[in-house]
Amino acid sequence: MVDGDFDALDDPVGASLRGPHAHLARRLGRAVTYLPGVSTFSAVPVDAGAEDWADLARLLGRGEFADMFSCPVTPPSDWEPVFVLEGRQMIWPGGSQADQPHTEPDTRVVELDANCVPEMLDLVARAQPGPFWPRTHELGTYLGIRDNGALVAMVGERLRPPGWTEISAVCTAPEARGRGYAAHLVSALVARIVSRGERPFLHVAEANTGAIALYERLGFVARKHVVFRGFRTP
């Protein structure tokens, strides 16, 4: 594991919503969550009490989903557990370029915008990289690779705790796998993030050994183990 003072990475959702993503946030008291259609990630302080959980429940509404991501505190017993997933947080240790063997040339990479959302949603539905909503692209830059005009691979920026940018939505269409697209796109996004003076990081499920091997090959190192949790409000 990597040592260091990376406090913002210990509460990446809260740090993002109270910082660079404040324009995409809804707040009530000390509870905070993303706008509908952007993300279901929510956060409360690590010393959250009953009032903070009540504020988050009011913010989200009755029976709504609260993705608490890697929040170390758990809600009251009347919040219904939805999922628990073991994962790890990985960081980019330095430098501006990831190792990218056997990848396509830079000219294949295109920047995706709001006009590409239908294609992005279709790719996500087929590749299943994780949660992605109609406004998720507003979180940051998204890059893609096309094959004969069709979007077949994608990567994007998600959480933005101060000084850091999370790489997420790494996915390739089933028919285009094995061509090195994921490695190439992650490398391209690493370079962009580093060029603006920030450091890349990412999260991955522990069971996804193929993705972990890819990220390690590109130069990412594990920082810590995390547990992802989701709940439904009372």
PDB file of C-alpha atoms in Angstrom:
ATOM      1  CA  MET A   1       0.000   0.000   0.000  1.00  0.00           C
ATOM      2  CA  VAL A   2       1.066   3.629  -0.550  1.00  0.00           C
ATOM      3  CA  ASP A   3       1.633   5.829   2.471  1.00  0.00           C
ATOM      4  CA  GLY A   4       1.051   9.556   2.570  1.00  0.00           C
ATOM      5  CA  ASP A   5      -1.298  12.324   3.602  1.00  0.00           C
ATOM      6  CA  PHE A   6      -4.164  11.920   1.175  1.00  0.00           C
ATOM      7  CA  ASP A   7      -7.088  13.012   3.350  1.00  0.00           C
ATOM      8  CA  ALA A   8      -9.233  14.006   0.376  1.00  0.00           C
ATOM      9  CA  LEU A   9      -9.148  10.407  -0.853  1.00  0.00           C
ATOM     10  CA  ASP A  10     -10.601   9.115   2.420  1.00  0.00           C
ATOM     11  CA  ASP A  11     -13.900  10.887   1.655  1.00  0.00           C
ATOM     12  CA  PRO A  12     -13.798  11.259  -2.134  1.00  0.00           C
ATOM     13  CA  VAL A  13     -17.553  11.795  -2.574  1.00  0.00           C
ATOM     14  CA  GLY A  14     -17.894  14.406   0.160  1.00  0.00           C
ATOM     15  CA  ALA A  15     -14.666  16.151  -0.855  1.00  0.00           C
ATOM     16  CA  SER A  16     -15.851  16.327  -4.458  1.00  0.00           C
ATOM     17  CA  LEU A  17     -19.327  17.629  -3.620  1.00  0.00           C
ATOM     18  CA  ARG A  18     -18.009  20.262  -1.226  1.00  0.00           C
ATOM     19  CA  GLY A  19     -15.260  21.250  -3.678  1.00  0.00           C
ATOM     20  CA  PRO A  20     -14.930  20.990  -7.479  1.00  0.00           C
ATOM     21  CA  HIS A  21     -18.386  19.405  -7.902  1.00  0.00           C
ATOM     22  CA  ALA A  22     -20.255  21.876  -5.676  1.00  0.00           C
ATOM     23  CA  HIS A  23     -22.222  23.046  -8.734  1.00  0.00           C
ATOM     24  CA  LEU A  24     -23.598  19.504  -9.102  1.00  0.00           C
ATOM     25  CA  ALA A  25     -24.507  19.092  -5.425  1.00  0.00           C
ATOM     26  CA  ARG A  26     -27.650  19.068  -3.293  1.00  0.00           C
ATOM     27  CA  ARG A  27     -27.127  19.795   0.413  1.00  0.00           C
ATOM     28  CA  LEU A  28     -29.098  19.684   3.630  1.00  0.00           C
ATOM     29  CA  GLY A  29     -27.213  20.315   6.835  1.00  0.00           C
ATOM     30  CA  ARG A  30     -24.047  18.262   6.607  1.00  0.00           C
ATOM     31  CA  ALA A  31     -25.546  15.725   4.192  1.00  0.00           C
ATOM     32  CA  VAL A  32     -24.742  16.041   0.502  1.00  0.00           C
ATOM     33  CA  THR A  33     -25.558  14.186  -2.720  1.00  0.00           C
ATOM     34  CA  TYR A  34     -25.389  14.690  -6.469  1.00  0.00           C
ATOM     35  CA  LEU A  35     -28.153  16.151  -8.595  1.00  0.00           C
ATOM     36  CA  PRO A  36     -30.590  13.613 -10.076  1.00  0.00           C
ATOM     37  CA  GLY A  37     -29.306  12.086 -13.297  1.00  0.00           C
ATOM     38  CA  VAL A  38     -25.674  12.859 -12.469  1.00  0.00           C
ATOM     39  CA  SER A  39     -24.920  10.266  -9.792  1.00  0.00           C
ATOM     40  CA  THR A  40     -26.494   8.510  -6.811  1.00  0.00           C
ATOM     41  CA  PHE A  41     -23.371   8.989  -4.666  1.00  0.00           C
ATOM     42  CA  SER A  42     -24.088  10.560  -1.276  1.00  0.00           C
ATOM     43  CA  ALA A  43     -21.987  11.494   1.731  1.00  0.00           C
ATOM     44  CA  VAL A  44     -22.202  12.364   5.399  1.00  0.00           C
ATOM     45  CA  PRO A  45     -19.308  13.284   7.719  1.00  0.00           C
ATOM     46  CA  VAL A  46     -17.326  10.507   9.378  1.00  0.00           C
ATOM     47  CA  ASP A  47     -18.756  11.641  12.731  1.00  0.00           C
ATOM     48  CA  ALA A  48     -22.336  11.525  11.377  1.00  0.00           C
ATOM     49  CA  GLY A  49     -25.123  11.359  13.921  1.00  0.00           C
ATOM     50  CA  ALA A  50     -28.837  10.704  13.707  1.00  0.00           C
ATOM     51  CA  GLU A  51     -29.523  14.256  12.477  1.00  0.00           C
ATOM     52  CA  ASP A  52     -27.118  13.884   9.554  1.00  0.00           C
ATOM     53  CA  TRP A  53     -28.745  10.629   8.435  1.00  0.00           C
ATOM     54  CA  ALA A  54     -32.185  12.196   8.812  1.00  0.00           C
ATOM     55  CA  ASP A  55     -31.059  15.123   6.651  1.00  0.00           C
ATOM     56  CA  LEU A  56     -29.789  12.768   3.953  1.00  0.00           C
ATOM     57  CA  ALA A  57     -33.054  10.822   4.031  1.00  0.00           C
ATOM     58  CA  ARG A  58     -35.024  14.054   3.602  1.00  0.00           C
ATOM     59  CA  LEU A  59     -32.680  15.159   0.835  1.00  0.00           C
ATOM     60  CA  LEU A  60     -33.139  11.944  -1.119  1.00  0.00           C
ATOM     61  CA  GLY A  61     -36.766  11.180  -0.297  1.00  0.00           C
ATOM     62  CA  ARG A  62     -38.516   8.126   1.104  1.00  0.00           C
ATOM     63  CA  GLY A  63     -37.495   4.756  -0.348  1.00  0.00           C
ATOM     64  CA  GLU A  64     -34.729   6.231  -2.519  1.00  0.00           C
ATOM     65  CA  PHE A  65     -31.319   4.717  -3.215  1.00  0.00           C
ATOM     66  CA  ALA A  66     -28.287   6.109  -1.403  1.00  0.00           C
ATOM     67  CA  ASP A  67     -24.951   4.939  -2.807  1.00  0.00           C
ATOM     68  CA  MET A  68     -22.626   5.658   0.116  1.00  0.00           C
ATOM     69  CA  PHE A  69     -19.613   4.584  -1.969  1.00  0.00           C
ATOM     70  CA  SER A  70     -16.676   4.034   0.425  1.00  0.00           C
ATOM     71  CA  CYS A  71     -18.160   5.976   3.368  1.00  0.00           C
ATOM     72  CA  PRO A  72     -16.796   4.265   6.510  1.00  0.00           C
ATOM     73  CA  VAL A  73     -19.874   4.983   8.643  1.00  0.00           C
ATOM     74  CA  THR A  74     -23.143   3.091   8.265  1.00  0.00           C
ATOM     75  CA  PRO A  75     -26.696   4.461   8.581  1.00  0.00           C
ATOM     76  CA  PRO A  76     -29.301   3.639  11.243  1.00  0.00           C
ATOM     77  CA  SER A  77     -30.892   0.190  11.276  1.00  0.00           C
ATOM     78  CA  ASP A  78     -34.043   1.342   9.466  1.00  0.00           C
ATOM     79  CA  TRP A  79     -32.044   2.012   6.302  1.00  0.00           C
ATOM     80  CA  GLU A  80     -32.363  -1.057   4.068  1.00  0.00           C
ATOM     81  CA  PRO A  81     -29.038  -2.531   2.866  1.00  0.00           C
ATOM     82  CA  VAL A  82     -28.927  -2.920  -0.937  1.00  0.00           C
ATOM     83  CA  PHE A  83     -25.378  -4.101  -1.639  1.00  0.00           C
ATOM     84  CA  VAL A  84     -21.892  -4.528  -0.183  1.00  0.00           C
ATOM     85  CA  LEU A  85     -18.859  -4.827  -2.464  1.00  0.00           C
ATOM     86  CA  GLU A  86     -15.191  -5.266  -1.570  1.00  0.00           C
ATOM     87  CA  GLY A  87     -12.844  -3.019  -3.515  1.00  0.00           C
ATOM     88  CA  ARG A  88      -9.584  -1.159  -3.561  1.00  0.00           C
ATOM     89  CA  GLN A  89      -8.487   2.395  -4.187  1.00  0.00           C
ATOM     90  CA  MET A  90      -5.525   2.836  -6.539  1.00  0.00           C
ATOM     91  CA  ILE A  91      -3.483   5.952  -7.261  1.00  0.00           C
ATOM     92  CA  TRP A  92      -1.134   7.181  -9.961  1.00  0.00           C
ATOM     93  CA  PRO A  93       2.260   7.611  -8.255  1.00  0.00           C
ATOM     94  CA  GLY A  94       3.685  10.254 -10.582  1.00  0.00           C
ATOM     95  CA  GLY A  95       4.797  11.145 -14.081  1.00  0.00           C
ATOM     96  CA  SER A  96       2.638  12.111 -17.027  1.00  0.00           C
ATOM     97  CA  GLN A  97       2.480   8.954 -19.125  1.00  0.00           C
ATOM     98  CA  ALA A  98       1.172   5.478 -18.406  1.00  0.00           C
ATOM     99  CA  ASP A  99       2.762   2.450 -20.045  1.00  0.00           C
ATOM    100  CA  GLN A 100       0.604   1.684 -23.071  1.00  0.00           C
ATOM    101  CA  PRO A 101       1.928  -1.299 -25.043  1.00  0.00           C
ATOM    102  CA  HIS A 102       0.103  -2.507 -28.145  1.00  0.00           C
ATOM    103  CA  THR A 103      -2.433   0.316 -28.204  1.00  0.00           C
ATOM    104  CA  GLU A 104      -3.960   2.267 -31.057  1.00  0.00           C
ATOM    105  CA  PRO A 105      -2.460   5.629 -32.109  1.00  0.00           C
ATOM    106  CA  ASP A 106      -3.641   8.843 -30.477  1.00  0.00           C
ATOM    107  CA  THR A 107      -5.655   9.825 -33.542  1.00  0.00           C
ATOM    108  CA  ARG A 108      -8.254   7.195 -32.625  1.00  0.00           C
ATOM    109  CA  VAL A 109      -9.162   8.995 -29.373  1.00  0.00           C
ATOM    110  CA  VAL A 110     -12.102  11.398 -29.526  1.00  0.00           C
ATOM    111  CA  GLU A 111     -13.566  13.614 -26.827  1.00  0.00           C
ATOM    112  CA  LEU A 112     -17.188  12.814 -26.049  1.00  0.00           C
ATOM    113  CA  ASP A 113     -19.795  15.484 -25.307  1.00  0.00           C
ATOM    114  CA  ALA A 114     -23.502  15.764 -24.510  1.00  0.00           C
ATOM    115  CA  ASN A 115     -24.410  14.831 -28.078  1.00  0.00           C
ATOM    116  CA  CYS A 116     -22.772  11.432 -27.518  1.00  0.00           C
ATOM    117  CA  VAL A 117     -24.832  10.517 -24.433  1.00  0.00           C
ATOM    118  CA  PRO A 118     -27.156   8.043 -26.245  1.00  0.00           C
ATOM    119  CA  GLU A 119     -24.109   6.172 -27.577  1.00  0.00           C
ATOM    120  CA  MET A 120     -22.425   6.284 -24.172  1.00  0.00           C
ATOM    121  CA  LEU A 121     -25.511   4.870 -22.463  1.00  0.00           C
ATOM    122  CA  ASP A 122     -25.750   2.113 -25.076  1.00  0.00           C
ATOM    123  CA  LEU A 123     -22.091   1.182 -24.591  1.00  0.00           C
ATOM    124  CA  VAL A 124     -22.523   1.140 -20.797  1.00  0.00           C
ATOM    125  CA  ALA A 125     -25.569  -1.118 -21.126  1.00  0.00           C
ATOM    126  CA  ARG A 126     -23.538  -3.611 -23.151  1.00  0.00           C
ATOM    127  CA  ALA A 127     -20.206  -3.387 -21.304  1.00  0.00           C
ATOM    128  CA  GLN A 128     -21.502  -2.951 -17.709  1.00  0.00           C
ATOM    129  CA  PRO A 129     -18.647  -0.849 -16.236  1.00  0.00           C
ATOM    130  CA  GLY A 130     -20.764   0.412 -13.323  1.00  0.00           C
ATOM    131  CA  PRO A 131     -23.296   3.173 -12.667  1.00  0.00           C
ATOM    132  CA  PHE A 132     -23.686   5.696 -15.467  1.00  0.00           C
ATOM    133  CA  TRP A 133     -26.643   8.060 -15.863  1.00  0.00           C
ATOM    134  CA  PRO A 134     -27.849  10.572 -18.493  1.00  0.00           C
ATOM    135  CA  ARG A 135     -25.925  13.442 -16.825  1.00  0.00           C
ATOM    136  CA  THR A 136     -22.878  11.513 -15.582  1.00  0.00           C
ATOM    137  CA  HIS A 137     -20.797  12.982 -18.404  1.00  0.00           C
ATOM    138  CA  GLU A 138     -21.067  16.366 -16.634  1.00  0.00           C
ATOM    139  CA  LEU A 139     -18.623  15.106 -13.974  1.00  0.00           C
ATOM    140  CA  GLY A 140     -15.630  15.650 -16.255  1.00  0.00           C
ATOM    141  CA  THR A 141     -13.915  14.762 -19.509  1.00  0.00           C
ATOM    142  CA  TYR A 142     -14.895  11.596 -21.379  1.00  0.00           C
ATOM    143  CA  LEU A 143     -12.793  10.039 -24.115  1.00  0.00           C
ATOM    144  CA  GLY A 144     -13.753   7.343 -26.594  1.00  0.00           C
ATOM    145  CA  ILE A 145     -12.590   5.243 -29.514  1.00  0.00           C
ATOM    146  CA  ARG A 146     -14.771   4.601 -32.571  1.00  0.00           C
ATOM    147  CA  ASP A 147     -14.681   1.712 -35.005  1.00  0.00           C
ATOM    148  CA  ASN A 148     -16.379   2.456 -38.341  1.00  0.00           C
ATOM    149  CA  GLY A 149     -18.181   5.309 -36.630  1.00  0.00           C
ATOM    150  CA  ALA A 150     -19.506   3.264 -33.710  1.00  0.00           C
ATOM    151  CA  LEU A 151     -18.402   4.041 -30.150  1.00  0.00           C
ATOM    152  CA  VAL A 152     -16.663   0.861 -28.931  1.00  0.00           C
ATOM    153  CA  ALA A 153     -14.606   2.031 -25.934  1.00  0.00           C
ATOM    154  CA  MET A 154     -14.788   4.798 -23.359  1.00  0.00           C
ATOM    155  CA  VAL A 155     -13.193   6.214 -20.222  1.00  0.00           C
ATOM    156  CA  GLY A 156     -14.084   9.252 -18.146  1.00  0.00           C
ATOM    157  CA  GLU A 157     -13.543  11.401 -15.090  1.00  0.00           C
ATOM    158  CA  ARG A 158     -15.808  10.952 -12.077  1.00  0.00           C
ATOM    159  CA  LEU A 159     -15.025  12.091  -8.513  1.00  0.00           C
ATOM    160  CA  ARG A 160     -12.913  15.246  -8.109  1.00  0.00           C
ATOM    161  CA  PRO A 161     -11.594  15.617  -4.544  1.00  0.00           C
ATOM    162  CA  PRO A 162      -9.250  18.634  -4.466  1.00  0.00           C
ATOM    163  CA  GLY A 163      -5.981  17.826  -6.199  1.00  0.00           C
ATOM    164  CA  TRP A 164      -7.214  14.522  -7.599  1.00  0.00           C
ATOM    165  CA  THR A 165      -9.360  13.194 -10.460  1.00  0.00           C
ATOM    166  CA  GLU A 166     -10.920   9.742 -10.465  1.00  0.00           C
ATOM    167  CA  ILE A 167     -10.770   7.665 -13.648  1.00  0.00           C
ATOM    168  CA  SER A 168     -13.976   5.699 -14.172  1.00  0.00           C
ATOM    169  CA  ALA A 169     -16.390   4.233 -16.757  1.00  0.00           C
ATOM    170  CA  VAL A 170     -13.559   2.217 -18.312  1.00  0.00           C
ATOM    171  CA  CYS A 171     -15.385  -0.014 -20.766  1.00  0.00           C
ATOM    172  CA  THR A 172     -15.093  -1.721 -24.140  1.00  0.00           C
ATOM    173  CA  ALA A 173     -17.862  -3.231 -26.228  1.00  0.00           C
ATOM    174  CA  PRO A 174     -17.758  -7.054 -26.147  1.00  0.00           C
ATOM    175  CA  GLU A 175     -16.982  -7.270 -29.869  1.00  0.00           C
ATOM    176  CA  ALA A 176     -13.996  -4.898 -29.557  1.00  0.00           C
ATOM    177  CA  ARG A 177     -12.180  -6.398 -26.575  1.00  0.00           C
ATOM    178  CA  GLY A 178      -8.597  -7.572 -26.830  1.00  0.00           C
ATOM    179  CA  ARG A 179      -7.441  -4.622 -28.935  1.00  0.00           C
ATOM    180  CA  GLY A 180      -5.829  -2.576 -26.150  1.00  0.00           C
ATOM    181  CA  TYR A 181      -8.446   0.169 -26.212  1.00  0.00           C
ATOM    182  CA  ALA A 182      -8.903   0.367 -22.429  1.00  0.00           C
ATOM    183  CA  ALA A 183      -5.172   0.688 -21.805  1.00  0.00           C
ATOM    184  CA  HIS A 184      -4.844   3.365 -24.455  1.00  0.00           C
ATOM    185  CA  LEU A 185      -7.774   5.441 -23.181  1.00  0.00           C
ATOM    186  CA  VAL A 186      -6.684   5.266 -19.547  1.00  0.00           C
ATOM    187  CA  SER A 187      -3.181   6.341 -20.582  1.00  0.00           C
ATOM    188  CA  ALA A 188      -4.576   9.273 -22.565  1.00  0.00           C
ATOM    189  CA  LEU A 189      -6.710  10.400 -19.635  1.00  0.00           C
ATOM    190  CA  VAL A 190      -3.817  10.073 -17.182  1.00  0.00           C
ATOM    191  CA  ALA A 191      -1.809  12.456 -19.363  1.00  0.00           C
ATOM    192  CA  ARG A 192      -4.643  14.994 -19.442  1.00  0.00           C
ATOM    193  CA  ILE A 193      -5.180  14.895 -15.681  1.00  0.00           C
ATOM    194  CA  VAL A 194      -1.483  15.227 -14.886  1.00  0.00           C
ATOM    195  CA  SER A 195      -1.107  18.079 -17.401  1.00  0.00           C
ATOM    196  CA  ARG A 196      -3.458  20.252 -15.343  1.00  0.00           C
ATOM    197  CA  GLY A 197      -1.557  19.597 -12.122  1.00  0.00           C
ATOM    198  CA  GLU A 198      -3.790  16.913 -10.615  1.00  0.00           C
ATOM    199  CA  ARG A 199      -3.210  13.259  -9.788  1.00  0.00           C
ATOM    200  CA  PRO A 200      -5.295  10.371 -11.155  1.00  0.00           C
ATOM    201  CA  PHE A 201      -6.834   7.730  -8.930  1.00  0.00           C
ATOM    202  CA  LEU A 202      -9.481   5.061  -9.372  1.00  0.00           C
ATOM    203  CA  HIS A 203     -11.547   2.411  -7.630  1.00  0.00           C
ATOM    204  CA  VAL A 204     -11.973  -1.197  -8.666  1.00  0.00           C
ATOM    205  CA  ALA A 205     -13.801  -4.238  -7.300  1.00  0.00           C
ATOM    206  CA  GLU A 206     -11.457  -6.747  -5.675  1.00  0.00           C
ATOM    207  CA  ALA A 207     -13.055  -9.515  -7.727  1.00  0.00           C
ATOM    208  CA  ASN A 208     -12.164  -7.745 -10.988  1.00  0.00           C
ATOM    209  CA  THR A 209      -8.675  -9.206 -11.211  1.00  0.00           C
ATOM    210  CA  GLY A 210      -8.355  -8.469 -14.921  1.00  0.00           C
ATOM    211  CA  ALA A 211      -8.909  -4.740 -14.391  1.00  0.00           C
ATOM    212  CA  ILE A 212      -6.526  -4.682 -11.425  1.00  0.00           C
ATOM    213  CA  ALA A 213      -3.819  -6.323 -13.529  1.00  0.00           C
ATOM    214  CA  LEU A 214      -4.370  -3.744 -16.287  1.00  0.00           C
ATOM    215  CA  TYR A 215      -4.131  -0.793 -13.902  1.00  0.00           C
ATOM    216  CA  GLU A 216      -1.002  -2.196 -12.264  1.00  0.00           C
ATOM    217  CA  ARG A 217       0.574  -2.694 -15.687  1.00  0.00           C
ATOM    218  CA  LEU A 218      -0.160   0.931 -16.532  1.00  0.00           C
ATOM    219  CA  GLY A 219       1.550   2.064 -13.320  1.00  0.00           C
ATOM    220  CA  PHE A 220      -1.231   2.470 -10.740  1.00  0.00           C
ATOM    221  CA  VAL A 221      -0.543   1.234  -7.209  1.00  0.00           C
ATOM    222  CA  ALA A 222      -2.923   0.213  -4.445  1.00  0.00           C
ATOM    223  CA  ARG A 223      -3.510   2.752  -1.691  1.00  0.00           C
ATOM    224  CA  LYS A 224      -6.058   1.031   0.501  1.00  0.00           C
ATOM    225  CA  HIS A 225      -8.871  -1.494   0.724  1.00  0.00           C
ATOM    226  CA  VAL A 226     -12.395  -0.038   0.588  1.00  0.00           C
ATOM    227  CA  VAL A 227     -15.932  -1.362   1.014  1.00  0.00           C
ATOM    228  CA  PHE A 228     -18.661   0.010  -1.249  1.00  0.00           C
ATOM    229  CA  ARG A 229     -22.163   0.076   0.278  1.00  0.00           C
ATOM    230  CA  GLY A 230     -25.622   1.073  -0.895  1.00  0.00           C
ATOM    231  CA  PHE A 231     -28.811   1.574   1.100  1.00  0.00           C
ATOM    232  CA  ARG A 232     -32.448   2.511   0.641  1.00  0.00           C
ATOM    233  CA  THR A 233     -33.830   5.331   2.747  1.00  0.00           C
ATOM    234  CA  PRO A 234     -36.615   4.655   5.271  1.00  0.00           C
TER     235      PRO A 234
END
